[in-house]
Every structure is written in structure tokens, then in C-alpha cells.
């Protein structure tokens, strides 16, 4: 929600209390398992809203149009401030691997950790996160896919946090 003024955020703020990640990332630094969670002491969702997490099949994901929001250090608008203070969003199609999602959506430093989400019109929760952006290659970018194990881990962290 930040839009150009770091000193006047549109929502209240919170300081993180706990951080989570997985052993495969800590020990192997394998980008396929580069994901985590941050526990906040307050529920900001009532002010800012929520994104649902989805564990879709290969068939549902293949060719799905997804959105990647974020606060890139190098924004696409050359007139925009270059201090990652404005959120941008780009869309594109997916290629699917068991642990990763690949796409040609343009990204920049500062977008790692951003949700890769689909918008499913007509659903009660239309915004469904299917991946977590974390990698830029020469011709493609990638996200950790929300598959069975990632989905289960997110649910476990949520349960552990009392959420």
C-alpha cells in the first residue's frame, strides 16, 4: 500500500516478533525452498486485507495468468522514485515445475519474497497466492511453488503462532 511517502504509510505498522524458514533453505540454500514467514503481534489484515494461499494442481497452474506485486529498487517508470517506495504489479503466464513456478514477469532487486498470485473472479477469496518470488535468471524468473509440502508448512507455522 505504500505509495511514495515512507513517512506516511497507509496502514498502521507492526514490529515482527518471530521469523520462520525451512531446514532445506538454511542448510542447502536451495532456491526451490527459499520461503519463510514473519509473525506479527497484531492482525493487520483487518486494515490491509488478506491474500489466500492456494495449492493448485499442475493443470490449473499451467498457463495461468498471475500477478507479481512488489517495491522494486528499479521501478519500471523512469520518473518514479528509485527508493522502493512505490508498489508496482506486473502480470504474466506460468511454466510449472514440482517445486518452482517460472515466468517472464520483469522483476528487480527488492521484490524477493513477494507473493505470486492469481485473481479468480467470482470466488469468495479471489486473490490466491500460488508462489513466493525469489529468483531472477537471465531469461526467466522463479518462485517457490505452493505445493503440498509448502502449503503444509505454512499451515503448521500458522497453527504454531496461534493464528
PDB file of C-alpha atoms in Angstrom:
ATOM      1  CA  UNK A   1       0.000   0.000   0.000  1.00  0.00           C
ATOM      2  CA  UNK A   2       2.957   2.381   0.370  1.00  0.00           C
ATOM      3  CA  UNK A   3       2.880   4.906  -2.457  1.00  0.00           C
ATOM      4  CA  UNK A   4       5.849   7.210  -2.489  1.00  0.00           C
ATOM      5  CA  UNK A   5       5.951   8.507   1.085  1.00  0.00           C
ATOM      6  CA  UNK A   6       7.769   6.271   3.552  1.00  0.00           C
ATOM      7  CA  UNK A   7       6.911   8.651   6.425  1.00  0.00           C
ATOM      8  CA  UNK A   8       3.149   8.324   5.947  1.00  0.00           C
ATOM      9  CA  UNK A   9       2.227   4.638   5.464  1.00  0.00           C
ATOM     10  CA  UNK A  10      -1.430   3.989   4.565  1.00  0.00           C
ATOM     11  CA  UNK A  11      -1.876   1.383   7.323  1.00  0.00           C
ATOM     12  CA  UNK A  12      -0.727   1.029  10.890  1.00  0.00           C
ATOM     13  CA  UNK A  13       2.609  -0.731  11.381  1.00  0.00           C
ATOM     14  CA  UNK A  14       3.854  -3.637  13.495  1.00  0.00           C
ATOM     15  CA  UNK A  15       7.242  -4.974  14.529  1.00  0.00           C
ATOM     16  CA  UNK A  16       7.894  -8.632  13.734  1.00  0.00           C
ATOM     17  CA  UNK A  17       8.082 -10.989  16.714  1.00  0.00           C
ATOM     18  CA  UNK A  18       9.144 -14.284  15.165  1.00  0.00           C
ATOM     19  CA  UNK A  19      10.638 -15.494  11.905  1.00  0.00           C
ATOM     20  CA  UNK A  20      10.280 -18.928  10.300  1.00  0.00           C
ATOM     21  CA  UNK A  21      12.032 -20.739   7.452  1.00  0.00           C
ATOM     22  CA  UNK A  22      12.719 -24.345   6.474  1.00  0.00           C
ATOM     23  CA  UNK A  23      15.764 -26.537   7.037  1.00  0.00           C
ATOM     24  CA  UNK A  24      16.260 -27.132   3.276  1.00  0.00           C
ATOM     25  CA  UNK A  25      16.864 -23.395   2.871  1.00  0.00           C
ATOM     26  CA  UNK A  26      19.056 -22.968   5.964  1.00  0.00           C
ATOM     27  CA  UNK A  27      21.302 -25.959   5.265  1.00  0.00           C
ATOM     28  CA  UNK A  28      21.269 -26.125   1.468  1.00  0.00           C
ATOM     29  CA  UNK A  29      20.446 -22.556   0.353  1.00  0.00           C
ATOM     30  CA  UNK A  30      18.346 -24.183  -2.367  1.00  0.00           C
ATOM     31  CA  UNK A  31      16.165 -21.523  -4.029  1.00  0.00           C
ATOM     32  CA  UNK A  32      13.398 -24.094  -4.582  1.00  0.00           C
ATOM     33  CA  UNK A  33      12.933 -23.970  -0.796  1.00  0.00           C
ATOM     34  CA  UNK A  34      13.553 -20.254  -0.278  1.00  0.00           C
ATOM     35  CA  UNK A  35      10.476 -19.271   1.695  1.00  0.00           C
ATOM     36  CA  UNK A  36       9.519 -18.342   5.205  1.00  0.00           C
ATOM     37  CA  UNK A  37       7.042 -16.472   7.356  1.00  0.00           C
ATOM     38  CA  UNK A  38       7.083 -13.497   9.690  1.00  0.00           C
ATOM     39  CA  UNK A  39       4.832 -13.468  12.748  1.00  0.00           C
ATOM     40  CA  UNK A  40       3.381 -10.079  13.658  1.00  0.00           C
ATOM     41  CA  UNK A  41       1.981  -9.313  17.124  1.00  0.00           C
ATOM     42  CA  UNK A  42      -1.224  -7.864  15.685  1.00  0.00           C
ATOM     43  CA  UNK A  43      -3.653  -8.727  12.915  1.00  0.00           C
ATOM     44  CA  UNK A  44      -3.106  -6.115  10.214  1.00  0.00           C
ATOM     45  CA  UNK A  45      -5.474  -7.922   7.849  1.00  0.00           C
ATOM     46  CA  UNK A  46      -8.494  -6.031   9.138  1.00  0.00           C
ATOM     47  CA  UNK A  47      -6.886  -2.819   7.839  1.00  0.00           C
ATOM     48  CA  UNK A  48      -4.905  -4.015   4.831  1.00  0.00           C
ATOM     49  CA  UNK A  49      -6.781  -7.156   3.735  1.00  0.00           C
ATOM     50  CA  UNK A  50      -5.668 -10.741   3.165  1.00  0.00           C
ATOM     51  CA  UNK A  51      -4.371 -12.984   0.428  1.00  0.00           C
ATOM     52  CA  UNK A  52      -5.324 -16.669   0.484  1.00  0.00           C
ATOM     53  CA  UNK A  53      -2.715 -19.372  -0.122  1.00  0.00           C
ATOM     54  CA  UNK A  54      -3.577 -21.958  -2.788  1.00  0.00           C
ATOM     55  CA  UNK A  55      -2.166 -25.380  -3.574  1.00  0.00           C
ATOM     56  CA  UNK A  56      -3.254 -25.824  -7.204  1.00  0.00           C
ATOM     57  CA  UNK A  57      -2.633 -28.806  -9.476  1.00  0.00           C
ATOM     58  CA  UNK A  58      -0.205 -28.655 -12.410  1.00  0.00           C
ATOM     59  CA  UNK A  59      -3.164 -28.491 -14.797  1.00  0.00           C
ATOM     60  CA  UNK A  60      -4.668 -25.464 -13.036  1.00  0.00           C
ATOM     61  CA  UNK A  61      -1.311 -23.658 -12.869  1.00  0.00           C
ATOM     62  CA  UNK A  62      -0.140 -24.258 -16.465  1.00  0.00           C
ATOM     63  CA  UNK A  63      -0.822 -21.141 -18.470  1.00  0.00           C
ATOM     64  CA  UNK A  64      -2.483 -19.379 -15.512  1.00  0.00           C
ATOM     65  CA  UNK A  65      -2.120 -15.587 -15.555  1.00  0.00           C
ATOM     66  CA  UNK A  66      -0.516 -14.432 -12.310  1.00  0.00           C
ATOM     67  CA  UNK A  67       0.408 -11.099 -10.751  1.00  0.00           C
ATOM     68  CA  UNK A  68       3.655 -10.169  -9.031  1.00  0.00           C
ATOM     69  CA  UNK A  69       3.465  -7.045  -6.863  1.00  0.00           C
ATOM     70  CA  UNK A  70       6.389  -5.504  -5.075  1.00  0.00           C
ATOM     71  CA  UNK A  71       8.517  -2.494  -4.292  1.00  0.00           C
ATOM     72  CA  UNK A  72      11.360  -2.759  -6.822  1.00  0.00           C
ATOM     73  CA  UNK A  73      14.526  -0.765  -6.360  1.00  0.00           C
ATOM     74  CA  UNK A  74      14.467  -0.081 -10.105  1.00  0.00           C
ATOM     75  CA  UNK A  75      10.814   0.775 -10.925  1.00  0.00           C
ATOM     76  CA  UNK A  76       9.547   0.408 -14.497  1.00  0.00           C
ATOM     77  CA  UNK A  77       8.583   4.101 -14.681  1.00  0.00           C
ATOM     78  CA  UNK A  78      11.743   6.155 -15.180  1.00  0.00           C
ATOM     79  CA  UNK A  79      10.058   9.146 -13.491  1.00  0.00           C
ATOM     80  CA  UNK A  80       9.227   7.190 -10.303  1.00  0.00           C
ATOM     81  CA  UNK A  81      11.378   7.498  -7.180  1.00  0.00           C
ATOM     82  CA  UNK A  82      14.197   4.946  -7.066  1.00  0.00           C
ATOM     83  CA  UNK A  83      13.861   4.194  -3.366  1.00  0.00           C
ATOM     84  CA  UNK A  84      11.448   1.222  -3.469  1.00  0.00           C
ATOM     85  CA  UNK A  85       8.681   3.400  -2.023  1.00  0.00           C
ATOM     86  CA  UNK A  86       6.036   2.697  -4.657  1.00  0.00           C
ATOM     87  CA  UNK A  87       4.340  -0.653  -5.268  1.00  0.00           C
ATOM     88  CA  UNK A  88       4.230  -1.970  -8.828  1.00  0.00           C
ATOM     89  CA  UNK A  89       2.469  -5.013 -10.264  1.00  0.00           C
ATOM     90  CA  UNK A  90       3.110  -6.975 -13.442  1.00  0.00           C
ATOM     91  CA  UNK A  91       1.298  -9.980 -14.879  1.00  0.00           C
ATOM     92  CA  UNK A  92       2.328 -12.990 -16.919  1.00  0.00           C
ATOM     93  CA  UNK A  93       1.855 -16.700 -17.610  1.00  0.00           C
ATOM     94  CA  UNK A  94       3.384 -19.621 -15.712  1.00  0.00           C
ATOM     95  CA  UNK A  95       5.509 -22.626 -16.515  1.00  0.00           C
ATOM     96  CA  UNK A  96       5.255 -25.304 -13.816  1.00  0.00           C
ATOM     97  CA  UNK A  97       7.843 -27.490 -12.066  1.00  0.00           C
ATOM     98  CA  UNK A  98       7.245 -29.619  -8.937  1.00  0.00           C
ATOM     99  CA  UNK A  99       8.857 -27.062  -6.567  1.00  0.00           C
ATOM    100  CA  UNK A 100       9.049 -23.899  -8.671  1.00  0.00           C
ATOM    101  CA  UNK A 101       6.980 -21.681 -10.907  1.00  0.00           C
ATOM    102  CA  UNK A 102       8.719 -19.936 -13.808  1.00  0.00           C
ATOM    103  CA  UNK A 103       7.626 -16.753 -15.582  1.00  0.00           C
ATOM    104  CA  UNK A 104       8.869 -13.891 -17.742  1.00  0.00           C
ATOM    105  CA  UNK A 105       7.396 -11.202 -15.489  1.00  0.00           C
ATOM    106  CA  UNK A 106      10.002  -8.467 -15.141  1.00  0.00           C
ATOM    107  CA  UNK A 107      11.439  -8.117 -11.628  1.00  0.00           C
ATOM    108  CA  UNK A 108      14.055  -6.059  -9.844  1.00  0.00           C
ATOM    109  CA  UNK A 109      16.078  -6.111  -6.640  1.00  0.00           C
ATOM    110  CA  UNK A 110      13.716  -5.677  -3.707  1.00  0.00           C
ATOM    111  CA  UNK A 111      10.907  -7.921  -4.931  1.00  0.00           C
ATOM    112  CA  UNK A 112      12.121 -11.187  -3.377  1.00  0.00           C
ATOM    113  CA  UNK A 113       9.517 -12.581  -1.021  1.00  0.00           C
ATOM    114  CA  UNK A 114       6.635 -11.003  -2.928  1.00  0.00           C
ATOM    115  CA  UNK A 115       3.520 -13.121  -3.432  1.00  0.00           C
ATOM    116  CA  UNK A 116       2.858 -14.524  -6.886  1.00  0.00           C
ATOM    117  CA  UNK A 117      -0.939 -14.563  -7.042  1.00  0.00           C
ATOM    118  CA  UNK A 118      -3.814 -15.360  -9.361  1.00  0.00           C
ATOM    119  CA  UNK A 119      -7.087 -13.438  -9.402  1.00  0.00           C
ATOM    120  CA  UNK A 120     -10.041 -15.801  -9.633  1.00  0.00           C
ATOM    121  CA  UNK A 121     -13.109 -13.710 -10.417  1.00  0.00           C
ATOM    122  CA  UNK A 122     -16.354 -14.784  -8.802  1.00  0.00           C
ATOM    123  CA  UNK A 123     -14.663 -16.518  -5.853  1.00  0.00           C
ATOM    124  CA  UNK A 124     -15.183 -15.524  -2.209  1.00  0.00           C
ATOM    125  CA  UNK A 125     -11.385 -15.168  -1.873  1.00  0.00           C
ATOM    126  CA  UNK A 126     -10.399 -14.033  -5.379  1.00  0.00           C
ATOM    127  CA  UNK A 127      -6.682 -13.436  -4.647  1.00  0.00           C
ATOM    128  CA  UNK A 128      -4.871 -16.786  -4.380  1.00  0.00           C
ATOM    129  CA  UNK A 129      -1.106 -16.899  -3.715  1.00  0.00           C
ATOM    130  CA  UNK A 130       0.451 -19.743  -5.722  1.00  0.00           C
ATOM    131  CA  UNK A 131       4.143 -18.936  -5.199  1.00  0.00           C
ATOM    132  CA  UNK A 132       6.743 -16.784  -3.465  1.00  0.00           C
ATOM    133  CA  UNK A 133       9.083 -14.848  -5.787  1.00  0.00           C
ATOM    134  CA  UNK A 134      12.771 -15.411  -5.050  1.00  0.00           C
ATOM    135  CA  UNK A 135      14.908 -15.849  -8.155  1.00  0.00           C
ATOM    136  CA  UNK A 136      15.914 -13.884 -11.240  1.00  0.00           C
ATOM    137  CA  UNK A 137      17.536 -15.737 -14.140  1.00  0.00           C
ATOM    138  CA  UNK A 138      18.751 -14.251 -17.443  1.00  0.00           C
ATOM    139  CA  UNK A 139      15.552 -15.099 -19.331  1.00  0.00           C
ATOM    140  CA  UNK A 140      13.104 -16.262 -16.633  1.00  0.00           C
ATOM    141  CA  UNK A 141      12.230 -15.516 -13.036  1.00  0.00           C
ATOM    142  CA  UNK A 142      11.070 -18.044 -10.466  1.00  0.00           C
ATOM    143  CA  UNK A 143       9.056 -18.539  -7.319  1.00  0.00           C
ATOM    144  CA  UNK A 144       8.873 -21.295  -4.755  1.00  0.00           C
ATOM    145  CA  UNK A 145       5.670 -23.104  -5.665  1.00  0.00           C
ATOM    146  CA  UNK A 146       2.917 -23.512  -3.073  1.00  0.00           C
ATOM    147  CA  UNK A 147       2.807 -27.309  -3.359  1.00  0.00           C
ATOM    148  CA  UNK A 148       1.729 -29.910  -0.779  1.00  0.00           C
ATOM    149  CA  UNK A 149       4.820 -29.560   1.435  1.00  0.00           C
ATOM    150  CA  UNK A 150       4.963 -25.741   1.307  1.00  0.00           C
ATOM    151  CA  UNK A 151       1.224 -25.485   1.971  1.00  0.00           C
ATOM    152  CA  UNK A 152       1.524 -27.863   4.947  1.00  0.00           C
ATOM    153  CA  UNK A 153       4.467 -25.883   6.326  1.00  0.00           C
ATOM    154  CA  UNK A 154       2.569 -22.591   6.094  1.00  0.00           C
ATOM    155  CA  UNK A 155      -0.381 -24.167   7.931  1.00  0.00           C
ATOM    156  CA  UNK A 156       1.974 -25.508  10.620  1.00  0.00           C
ATOM    157  CA  UNK A 157       3.523 -22.058  11.157  1.00  0.00           C
ATOM    158  CA  UNK A 158       0.050 -20.547  11.376  1.00  0.00           C
ATOM    159  CA  UNK A 159      -1.002 -23.136  13.968  1.00  0.00           C
ATOM    160  CA  UNK A 160       2.265 -22.659  15.905  1.00  0.00           C
ATOM    161  CA  UNK A 161       1.627 -18.905  16.013  1.00  0.00           C
ATOM    162  CA  UNK A 162      -1.906 -19.341  17.362  1.00  0.00           C
ATOM    163  CA  UNK A 163      -3.456 -17.999  14.146  1.00  0.00           C
TER     164      UNK A 163
END
